[in-house]
Coordinates of C-alpha atoms and ligand atoms in Angstrom, one line a residue:
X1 CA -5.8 23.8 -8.0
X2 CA -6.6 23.1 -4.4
X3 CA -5.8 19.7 -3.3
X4 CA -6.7 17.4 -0.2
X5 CA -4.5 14.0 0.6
X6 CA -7.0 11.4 3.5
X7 CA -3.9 9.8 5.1
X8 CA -0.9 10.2 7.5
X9 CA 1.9 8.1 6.4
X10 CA 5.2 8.1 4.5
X11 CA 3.0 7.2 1.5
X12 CA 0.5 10.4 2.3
X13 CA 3.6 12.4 2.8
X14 CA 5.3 11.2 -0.6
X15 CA 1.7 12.3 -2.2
X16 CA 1.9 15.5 -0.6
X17 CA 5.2 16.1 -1.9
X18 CA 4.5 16.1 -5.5
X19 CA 1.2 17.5 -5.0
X20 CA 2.4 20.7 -3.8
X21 CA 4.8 21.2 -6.5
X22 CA 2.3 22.3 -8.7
X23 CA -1.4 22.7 -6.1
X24 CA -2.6 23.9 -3.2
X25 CA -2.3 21.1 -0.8
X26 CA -4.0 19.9 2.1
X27 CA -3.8 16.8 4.0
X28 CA -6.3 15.1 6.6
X29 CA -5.3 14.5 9.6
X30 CA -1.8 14.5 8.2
X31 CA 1.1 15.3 10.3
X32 CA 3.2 18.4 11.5
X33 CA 6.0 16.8 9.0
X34 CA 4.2 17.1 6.2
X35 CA 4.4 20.8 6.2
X36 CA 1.3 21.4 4.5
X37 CA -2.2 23.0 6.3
X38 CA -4.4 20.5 7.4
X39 CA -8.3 20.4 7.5
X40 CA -9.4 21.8 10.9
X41 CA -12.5 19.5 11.4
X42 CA -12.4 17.4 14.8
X43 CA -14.0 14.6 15.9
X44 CA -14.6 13.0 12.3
X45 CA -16.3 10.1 12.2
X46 CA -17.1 9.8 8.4
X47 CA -16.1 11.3 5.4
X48 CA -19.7 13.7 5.9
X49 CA -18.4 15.3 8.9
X50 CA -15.2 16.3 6.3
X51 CA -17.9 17.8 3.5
X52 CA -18.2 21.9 4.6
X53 CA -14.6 22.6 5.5
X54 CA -13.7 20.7 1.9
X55 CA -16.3 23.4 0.3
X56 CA -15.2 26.0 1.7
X57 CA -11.6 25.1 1.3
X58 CA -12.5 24.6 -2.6
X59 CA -11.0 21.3 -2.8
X60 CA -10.6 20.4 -6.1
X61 CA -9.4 17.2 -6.0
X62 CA -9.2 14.5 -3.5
X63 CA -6.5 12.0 -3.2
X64 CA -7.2 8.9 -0.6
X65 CA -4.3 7.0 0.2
X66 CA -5.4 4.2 3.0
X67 CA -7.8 1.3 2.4
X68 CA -9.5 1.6 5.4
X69 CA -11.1 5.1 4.4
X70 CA -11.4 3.4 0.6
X71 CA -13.7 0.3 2.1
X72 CA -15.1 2.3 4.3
X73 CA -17.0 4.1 1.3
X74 CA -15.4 7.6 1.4
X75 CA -14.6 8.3 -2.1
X76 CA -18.6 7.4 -2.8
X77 CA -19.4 10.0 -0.3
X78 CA -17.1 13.2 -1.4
X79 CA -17.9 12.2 -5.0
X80 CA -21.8 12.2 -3.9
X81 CA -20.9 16.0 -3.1
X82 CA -19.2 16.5 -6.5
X83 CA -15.5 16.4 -5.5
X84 CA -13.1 14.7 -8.2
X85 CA -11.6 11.8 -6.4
X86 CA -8.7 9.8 -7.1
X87 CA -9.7 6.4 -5.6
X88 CA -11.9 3.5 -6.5
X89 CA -15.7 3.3 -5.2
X90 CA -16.4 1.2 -1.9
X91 CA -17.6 -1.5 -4.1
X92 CA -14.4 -2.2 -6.6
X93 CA -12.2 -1.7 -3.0
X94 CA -13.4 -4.9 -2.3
X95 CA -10.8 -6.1 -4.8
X96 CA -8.6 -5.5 -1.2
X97 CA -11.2 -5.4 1.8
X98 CA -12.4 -9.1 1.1
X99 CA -10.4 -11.3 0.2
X100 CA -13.1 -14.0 -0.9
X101 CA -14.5 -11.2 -3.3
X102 CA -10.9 -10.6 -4.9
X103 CA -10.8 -14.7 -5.4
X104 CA -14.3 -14.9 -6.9
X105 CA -13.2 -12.5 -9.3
X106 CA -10.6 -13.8 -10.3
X107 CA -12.2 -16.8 -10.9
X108 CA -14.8 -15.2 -13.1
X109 CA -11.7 -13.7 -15.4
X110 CA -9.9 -16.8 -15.5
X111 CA -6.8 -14.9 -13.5
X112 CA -4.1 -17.5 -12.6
X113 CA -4.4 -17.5 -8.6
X114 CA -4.1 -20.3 -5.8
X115 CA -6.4 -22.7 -5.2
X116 CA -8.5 -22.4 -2.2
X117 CA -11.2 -23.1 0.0
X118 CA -13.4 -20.7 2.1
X119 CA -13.9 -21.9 5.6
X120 CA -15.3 -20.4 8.6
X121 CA -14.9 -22.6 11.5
X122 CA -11.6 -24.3 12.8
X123 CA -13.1 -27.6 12.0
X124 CA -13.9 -26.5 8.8
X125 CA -10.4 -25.4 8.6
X126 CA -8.7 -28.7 9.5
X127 CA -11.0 -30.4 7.3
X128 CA -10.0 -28.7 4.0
X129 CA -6.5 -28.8 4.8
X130 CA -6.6 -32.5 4.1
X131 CA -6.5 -30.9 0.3
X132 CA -3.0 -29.5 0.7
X133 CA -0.1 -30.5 2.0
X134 CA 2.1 -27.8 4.5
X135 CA 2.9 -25.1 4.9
X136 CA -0.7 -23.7 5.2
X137 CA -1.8 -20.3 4.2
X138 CA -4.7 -19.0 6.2
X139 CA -5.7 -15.5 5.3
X140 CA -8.5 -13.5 7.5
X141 CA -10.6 -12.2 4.8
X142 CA -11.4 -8.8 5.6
X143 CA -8.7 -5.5 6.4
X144 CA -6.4 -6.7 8.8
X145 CA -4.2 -4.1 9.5
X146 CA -1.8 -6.5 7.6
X147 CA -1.5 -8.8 9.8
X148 CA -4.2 -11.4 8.6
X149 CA -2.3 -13.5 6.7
X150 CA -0.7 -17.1 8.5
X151 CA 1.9 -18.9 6.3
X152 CA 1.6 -22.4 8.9
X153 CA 4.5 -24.8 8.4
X154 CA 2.3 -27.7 9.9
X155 CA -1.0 -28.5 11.4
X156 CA -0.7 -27.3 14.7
X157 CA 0.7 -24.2 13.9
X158 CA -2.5 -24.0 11.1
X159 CA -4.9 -25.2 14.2
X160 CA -3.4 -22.5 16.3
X161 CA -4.3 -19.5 13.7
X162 CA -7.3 -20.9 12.7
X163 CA -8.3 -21.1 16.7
X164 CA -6.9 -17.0 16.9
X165 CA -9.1 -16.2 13.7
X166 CA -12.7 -17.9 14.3
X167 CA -11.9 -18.8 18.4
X168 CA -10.3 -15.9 19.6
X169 CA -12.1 -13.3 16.7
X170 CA -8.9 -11.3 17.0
X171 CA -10.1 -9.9 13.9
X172 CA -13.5 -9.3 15.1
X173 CA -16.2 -9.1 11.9
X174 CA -13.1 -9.0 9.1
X175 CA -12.4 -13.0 10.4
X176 CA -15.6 -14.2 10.5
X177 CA -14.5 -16.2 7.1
X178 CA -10.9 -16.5 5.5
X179 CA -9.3 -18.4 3.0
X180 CA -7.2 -21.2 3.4
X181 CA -4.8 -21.3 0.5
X182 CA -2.3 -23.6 -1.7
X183 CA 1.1 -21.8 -0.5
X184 CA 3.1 -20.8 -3.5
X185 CA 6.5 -20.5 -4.0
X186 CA 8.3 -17.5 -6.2
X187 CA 9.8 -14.0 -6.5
X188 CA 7.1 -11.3 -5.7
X189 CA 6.2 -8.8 -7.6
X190 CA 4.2 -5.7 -7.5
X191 CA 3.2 -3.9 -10.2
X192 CA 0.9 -0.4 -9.8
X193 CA -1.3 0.7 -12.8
X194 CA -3.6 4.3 -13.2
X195 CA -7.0 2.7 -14.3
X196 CA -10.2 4.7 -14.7
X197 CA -11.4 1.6 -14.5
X198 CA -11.4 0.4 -18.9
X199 CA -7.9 1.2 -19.8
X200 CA -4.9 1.7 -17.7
X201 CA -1.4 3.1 -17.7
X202 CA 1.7 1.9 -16.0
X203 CA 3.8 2.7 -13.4
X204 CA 7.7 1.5 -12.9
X205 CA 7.9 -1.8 -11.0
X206 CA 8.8 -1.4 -7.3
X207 CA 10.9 -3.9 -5.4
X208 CA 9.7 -4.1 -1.6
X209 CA 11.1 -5.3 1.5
X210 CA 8.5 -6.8 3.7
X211 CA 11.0 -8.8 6.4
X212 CA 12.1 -6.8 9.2
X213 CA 15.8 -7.7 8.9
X214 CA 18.7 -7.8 6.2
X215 CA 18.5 -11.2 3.8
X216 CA 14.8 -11.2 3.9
X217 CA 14.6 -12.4 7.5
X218 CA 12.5 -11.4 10.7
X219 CA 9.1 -10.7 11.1
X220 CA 6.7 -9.9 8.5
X221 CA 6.8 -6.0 8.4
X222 CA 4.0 -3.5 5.9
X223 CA 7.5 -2.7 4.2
X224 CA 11.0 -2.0 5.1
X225 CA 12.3 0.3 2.2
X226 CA 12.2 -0.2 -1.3
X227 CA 13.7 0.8 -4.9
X228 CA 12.5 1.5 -8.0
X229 CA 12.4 1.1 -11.1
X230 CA 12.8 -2.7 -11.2
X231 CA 13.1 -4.5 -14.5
X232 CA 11.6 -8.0 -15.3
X233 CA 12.6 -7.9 -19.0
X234 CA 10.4 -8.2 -21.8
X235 CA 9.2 -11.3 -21.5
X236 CA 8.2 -11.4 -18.1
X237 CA 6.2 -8.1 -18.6
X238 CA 4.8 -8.9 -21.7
X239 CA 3.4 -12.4 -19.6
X240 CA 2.4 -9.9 -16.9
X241 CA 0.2 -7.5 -19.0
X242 CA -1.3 -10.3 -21.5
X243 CA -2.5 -12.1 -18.5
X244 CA -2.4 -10.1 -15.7
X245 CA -3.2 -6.3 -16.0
X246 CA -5.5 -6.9 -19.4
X247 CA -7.4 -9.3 -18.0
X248 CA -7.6 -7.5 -14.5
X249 CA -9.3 -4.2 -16.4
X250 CA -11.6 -6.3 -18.9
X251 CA -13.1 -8.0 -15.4
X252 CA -13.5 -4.6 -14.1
X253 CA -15.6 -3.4 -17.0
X254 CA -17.3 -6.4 -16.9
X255 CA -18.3 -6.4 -13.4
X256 CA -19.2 -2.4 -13.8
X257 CA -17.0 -1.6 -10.7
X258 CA -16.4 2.2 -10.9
X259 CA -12.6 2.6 -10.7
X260 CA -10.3 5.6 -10.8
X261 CA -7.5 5.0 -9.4
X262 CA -4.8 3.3 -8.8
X263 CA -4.3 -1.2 -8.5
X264 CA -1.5 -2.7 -7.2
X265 CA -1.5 -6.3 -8.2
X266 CA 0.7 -8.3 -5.7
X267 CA 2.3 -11.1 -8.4
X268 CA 4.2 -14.3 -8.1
X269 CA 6.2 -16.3 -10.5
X270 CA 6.0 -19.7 -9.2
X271 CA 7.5 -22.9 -11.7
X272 CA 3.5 -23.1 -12.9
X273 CA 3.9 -19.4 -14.2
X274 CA 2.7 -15.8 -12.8
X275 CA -0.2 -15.6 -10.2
X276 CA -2.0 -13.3 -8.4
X277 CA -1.4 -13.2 -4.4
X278 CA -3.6 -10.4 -3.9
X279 CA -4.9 -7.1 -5.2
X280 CA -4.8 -4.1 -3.1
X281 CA -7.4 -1.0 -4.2
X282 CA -4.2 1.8 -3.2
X283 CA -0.4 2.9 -3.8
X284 CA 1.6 0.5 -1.4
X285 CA 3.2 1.8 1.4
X286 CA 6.9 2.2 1.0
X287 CA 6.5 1.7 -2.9
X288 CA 4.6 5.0 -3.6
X289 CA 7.6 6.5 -2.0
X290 CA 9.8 5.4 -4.9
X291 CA 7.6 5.4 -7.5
X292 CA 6.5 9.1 -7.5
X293 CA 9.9 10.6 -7.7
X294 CA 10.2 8.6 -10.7
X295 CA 7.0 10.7 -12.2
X296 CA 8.4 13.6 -15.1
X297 CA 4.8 15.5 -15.0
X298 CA 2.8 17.3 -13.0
X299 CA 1.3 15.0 -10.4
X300 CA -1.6 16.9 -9.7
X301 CA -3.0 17.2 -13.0
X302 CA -2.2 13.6 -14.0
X303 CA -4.7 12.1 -10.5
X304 CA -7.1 14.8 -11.1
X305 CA -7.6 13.2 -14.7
X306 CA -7.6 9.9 -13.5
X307 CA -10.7 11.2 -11.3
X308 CA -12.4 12.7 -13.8
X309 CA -12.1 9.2 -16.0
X310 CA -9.4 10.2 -18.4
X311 CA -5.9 8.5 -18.7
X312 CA -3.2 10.9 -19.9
X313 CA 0.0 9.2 -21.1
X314 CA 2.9 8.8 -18.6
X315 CA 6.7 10.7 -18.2
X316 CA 9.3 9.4 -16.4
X317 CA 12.6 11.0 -15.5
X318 CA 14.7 7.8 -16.3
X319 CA 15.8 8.0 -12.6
X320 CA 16.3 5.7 -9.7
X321 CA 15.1 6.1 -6.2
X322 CA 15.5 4.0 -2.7
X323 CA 13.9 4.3 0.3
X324 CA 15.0 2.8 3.8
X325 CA 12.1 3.1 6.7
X326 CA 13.5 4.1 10.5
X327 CA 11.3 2.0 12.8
X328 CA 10.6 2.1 16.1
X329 CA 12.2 -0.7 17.4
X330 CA 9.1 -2.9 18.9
X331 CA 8.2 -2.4 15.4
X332 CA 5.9 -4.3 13.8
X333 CA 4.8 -6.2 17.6
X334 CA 4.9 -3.5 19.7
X335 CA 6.4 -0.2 19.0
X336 CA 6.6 2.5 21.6
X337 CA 5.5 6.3 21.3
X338 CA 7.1 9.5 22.6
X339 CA 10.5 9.1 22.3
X340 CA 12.1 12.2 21.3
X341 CA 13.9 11.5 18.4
X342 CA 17.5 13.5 18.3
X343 CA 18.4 14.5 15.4
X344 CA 17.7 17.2 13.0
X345 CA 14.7 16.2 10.4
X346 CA 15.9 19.3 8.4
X347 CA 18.6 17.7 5.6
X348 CA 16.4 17.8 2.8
X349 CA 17.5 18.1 -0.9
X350 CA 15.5 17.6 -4.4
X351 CA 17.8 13.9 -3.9
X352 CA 18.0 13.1 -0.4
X353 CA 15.0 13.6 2.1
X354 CA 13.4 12.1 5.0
X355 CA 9.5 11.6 5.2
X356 CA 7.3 11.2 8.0
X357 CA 5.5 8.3 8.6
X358 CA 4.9 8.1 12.5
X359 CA 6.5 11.2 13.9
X360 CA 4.8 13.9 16.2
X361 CA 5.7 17.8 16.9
X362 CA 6.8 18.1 20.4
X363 CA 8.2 21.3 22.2
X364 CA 11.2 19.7 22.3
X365 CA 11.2 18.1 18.7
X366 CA 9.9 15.8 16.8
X367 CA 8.9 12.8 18.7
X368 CA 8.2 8.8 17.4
X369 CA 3.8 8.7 16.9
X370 CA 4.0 5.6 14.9
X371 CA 5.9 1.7 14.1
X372 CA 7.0 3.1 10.6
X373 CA 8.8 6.9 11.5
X374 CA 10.7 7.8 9.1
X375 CA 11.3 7.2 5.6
X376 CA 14.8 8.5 4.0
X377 CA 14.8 8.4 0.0
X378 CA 17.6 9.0 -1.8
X379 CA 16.7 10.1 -6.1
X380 CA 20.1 9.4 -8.6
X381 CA 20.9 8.5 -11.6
X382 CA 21.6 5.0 -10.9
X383 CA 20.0 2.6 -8.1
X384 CA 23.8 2.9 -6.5
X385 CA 23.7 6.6 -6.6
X386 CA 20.2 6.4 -4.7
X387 CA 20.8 3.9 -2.5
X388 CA 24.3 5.8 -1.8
X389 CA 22.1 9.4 -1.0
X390 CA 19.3 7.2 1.1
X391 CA 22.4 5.7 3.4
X392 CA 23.8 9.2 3.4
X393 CA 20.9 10.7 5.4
X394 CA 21.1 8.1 8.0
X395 CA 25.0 8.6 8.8
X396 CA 23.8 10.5 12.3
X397 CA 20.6 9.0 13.4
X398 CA 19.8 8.0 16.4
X399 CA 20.7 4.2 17.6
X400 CA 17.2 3.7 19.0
X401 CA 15.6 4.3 15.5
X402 CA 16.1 0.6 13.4
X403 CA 16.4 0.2 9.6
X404 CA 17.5 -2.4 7.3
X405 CA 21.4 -2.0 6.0
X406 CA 20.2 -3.8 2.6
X407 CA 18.0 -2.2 0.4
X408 CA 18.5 -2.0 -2.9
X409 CA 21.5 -4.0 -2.5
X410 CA 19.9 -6.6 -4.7
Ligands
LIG501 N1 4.2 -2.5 1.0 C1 3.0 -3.3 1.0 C2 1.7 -2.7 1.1 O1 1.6 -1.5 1.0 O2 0.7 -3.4 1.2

């Protein structure tokens, strides 16, 4: 089978990975890390400009990993042309890409979700925050780059985003509304499902760390490692799939959004029970990382029938995997490219390897491309054992490359 992976982070690489076990795999635009050929077509513009080097490549299936290319309409376009692709249509994406359309939703299926209010104007804004009471939650409601969601602990601080999104338009067409939202309280969750969009399969639970430092503090980050599998207990997952996932797919049908892919469903459990934060049309980014490892089959046949609308039933290895990301250390503000990163990217093993995520090939070596550059993962029999292998790959690294010194320690 020839395979083609649309991406170029640690998540891309971690698809890559498992594709090539068993496929003929190549990635757009990829990276040098990745190890795999990548598709020769420049200056691409849209998924069209991709279509004659994918024929004459024979790809047989395509894998999209980033939202951006998903709302943008590209697995419409390669399907138009007859390719299998794993990844929802441009319409269901809008599950992630608007996050008024997600809300409507579910609204329509009676998913448990915070109340809100769409506004579009700071005066607008200030008005319906007379409903809640602080902290504020503003969220820009198209693709933000992660970055378009405010938690405000007070008015100003609410007046001050609000003036950024509608004011400023740092967001530019994707703030032109947003929500503002009851904040909620809770343990996150986030659980990834194979849907071809009526029934669904499910993947281990993965536990991420979003905050840039050790005990959950710092800035908001797109994830700084993260283990899997996590268990809720029976209760909690039973709650989770009765109300959740079942409910999430039935919608779907309903709403006749063609689906084959994967949904990650962002969860809290707040004192008033489970809701959805947010849905999000892709594998998250470190959490694919840990999840596919997990994965007993081969990887390549199991999303090329999830393209072609069947749903085989899942193996797992009964294993445990970690991952810790090396950032760049202006990361997630402003992290610097071209520093030459000195030390050997070569220490791989079945249970201990390093990823790339923002790394370029240099004469010299590889060099930091990216906020995100690295990603080590560690595979054992316990979550110890893989935190233990992740750590181990990090003993030599360079002092200008930051991670956290906590994952998976709880
Ligand atoms: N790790 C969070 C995300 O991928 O959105």
């Amino acid at each position: 089978m020839n395979t083609l992976v649309i991406g170029k982070g640690g998540r891309e690489h971690a698809i890559v990975q498992v594709l090539k076990k068993s496929s003929n795999c190549y990635c757009f635009p990829g990276r040098d890390g990745f190890d795999v050929q990548s598709l020769q077509t420049s200056h691409v513009s849209k998924a069209e400009d991709l279509v004659p080097e994918m024929k004459e490549k024979k790809i047989d299936l395509v894998v999209i990993g980033p939202e951006a290319e998903l709302s943008q309409g590209w697995s419409d376009v390669f399907r138009s042309y007859n390719f299998s692709v794993f990844g929802p249509s441009q319409q269901a994406s809008q599950l992630e890409s608007s996050k008024i359309f997600a809300k409507e939703f579910m609204k329509r299926a009676g998913i448990p979700t915070a109340k809100y209010f769409v506004v579009q104007s700071l005066q607008d804004t200030l008005l319906q925050a007379k409903h809640f009471s602080p902290p504020y939650v503003l969220k820009a409601d198209g693709l933000a780059g992660g970055k378009g969601v405010f938690i405000c602990p007070d008015e100003r601080s609410l007046k001050e985003n609000a003036q950024k999104i509608f004011e400023d338009q740092i967001f530019g067409k994707a703030g032109e509304k947003a929500l503002l939202e009851e904040f909620q309280e809770g343990t996150e969750l986030s659980v990834f499902i194979l849907t071809e969009g009526k029934d669904y399969c499910v993947l281990p639970l993965a536990q991420d760390y979003k905050k840039l430092h050790e005990g959950g503090k710092g800035l908001n980050t797109g994830g700084m490692g993260a283990v899997a599998p996590l268990n809720v207990g029976s209760e909690v997952w039973e709650d989770i799939e009765k109300n959740i996932v079942k409910t999430t797919i039935k919608q779907i049908e309903k709403d006749d959004l063609f689906y084959r892919g994967v949904l990650y469903i962002g969860l809290i459990q707040t004192a008033q029970g489970l809701k959805v934060l947010e849905y999000n049309v892709r594998f998250g980014d470190p959490e694919c990382q840990v999840i596919l490892p997990l994965l007993d089959m081969d990887a390549a046949q199991l999303f090329y029938d999830v393209a072609q609308g069947n749903l085989p039933s899942l193996k797992f290895n009964n294993l445990f995997s970690c991952c810790v990301v090396l950032s760049e250390r202006g990361y997630p503000e402003n992290p610097k490219k071209g520093e030459l990163i000195s030390s050997s990217l070569t220490k791989d093993s079945p249970t201990a390897y390093l990823l790339h995520a923002g790394t370029k090939k240099s004469k010299e070596g590889y060099r930091v491309d990216g906020g995100r550059v690295l990603n080590a993962i560690g595979v054992g029999l316990t979550k110890e054992q893989a935190r233990k292998r992740a750590y181990a790959l990090l003993d030599s690294f360079p002092h200008h490359l930051y991670f956290r010194k906590d994952i998976g320690d709880s």
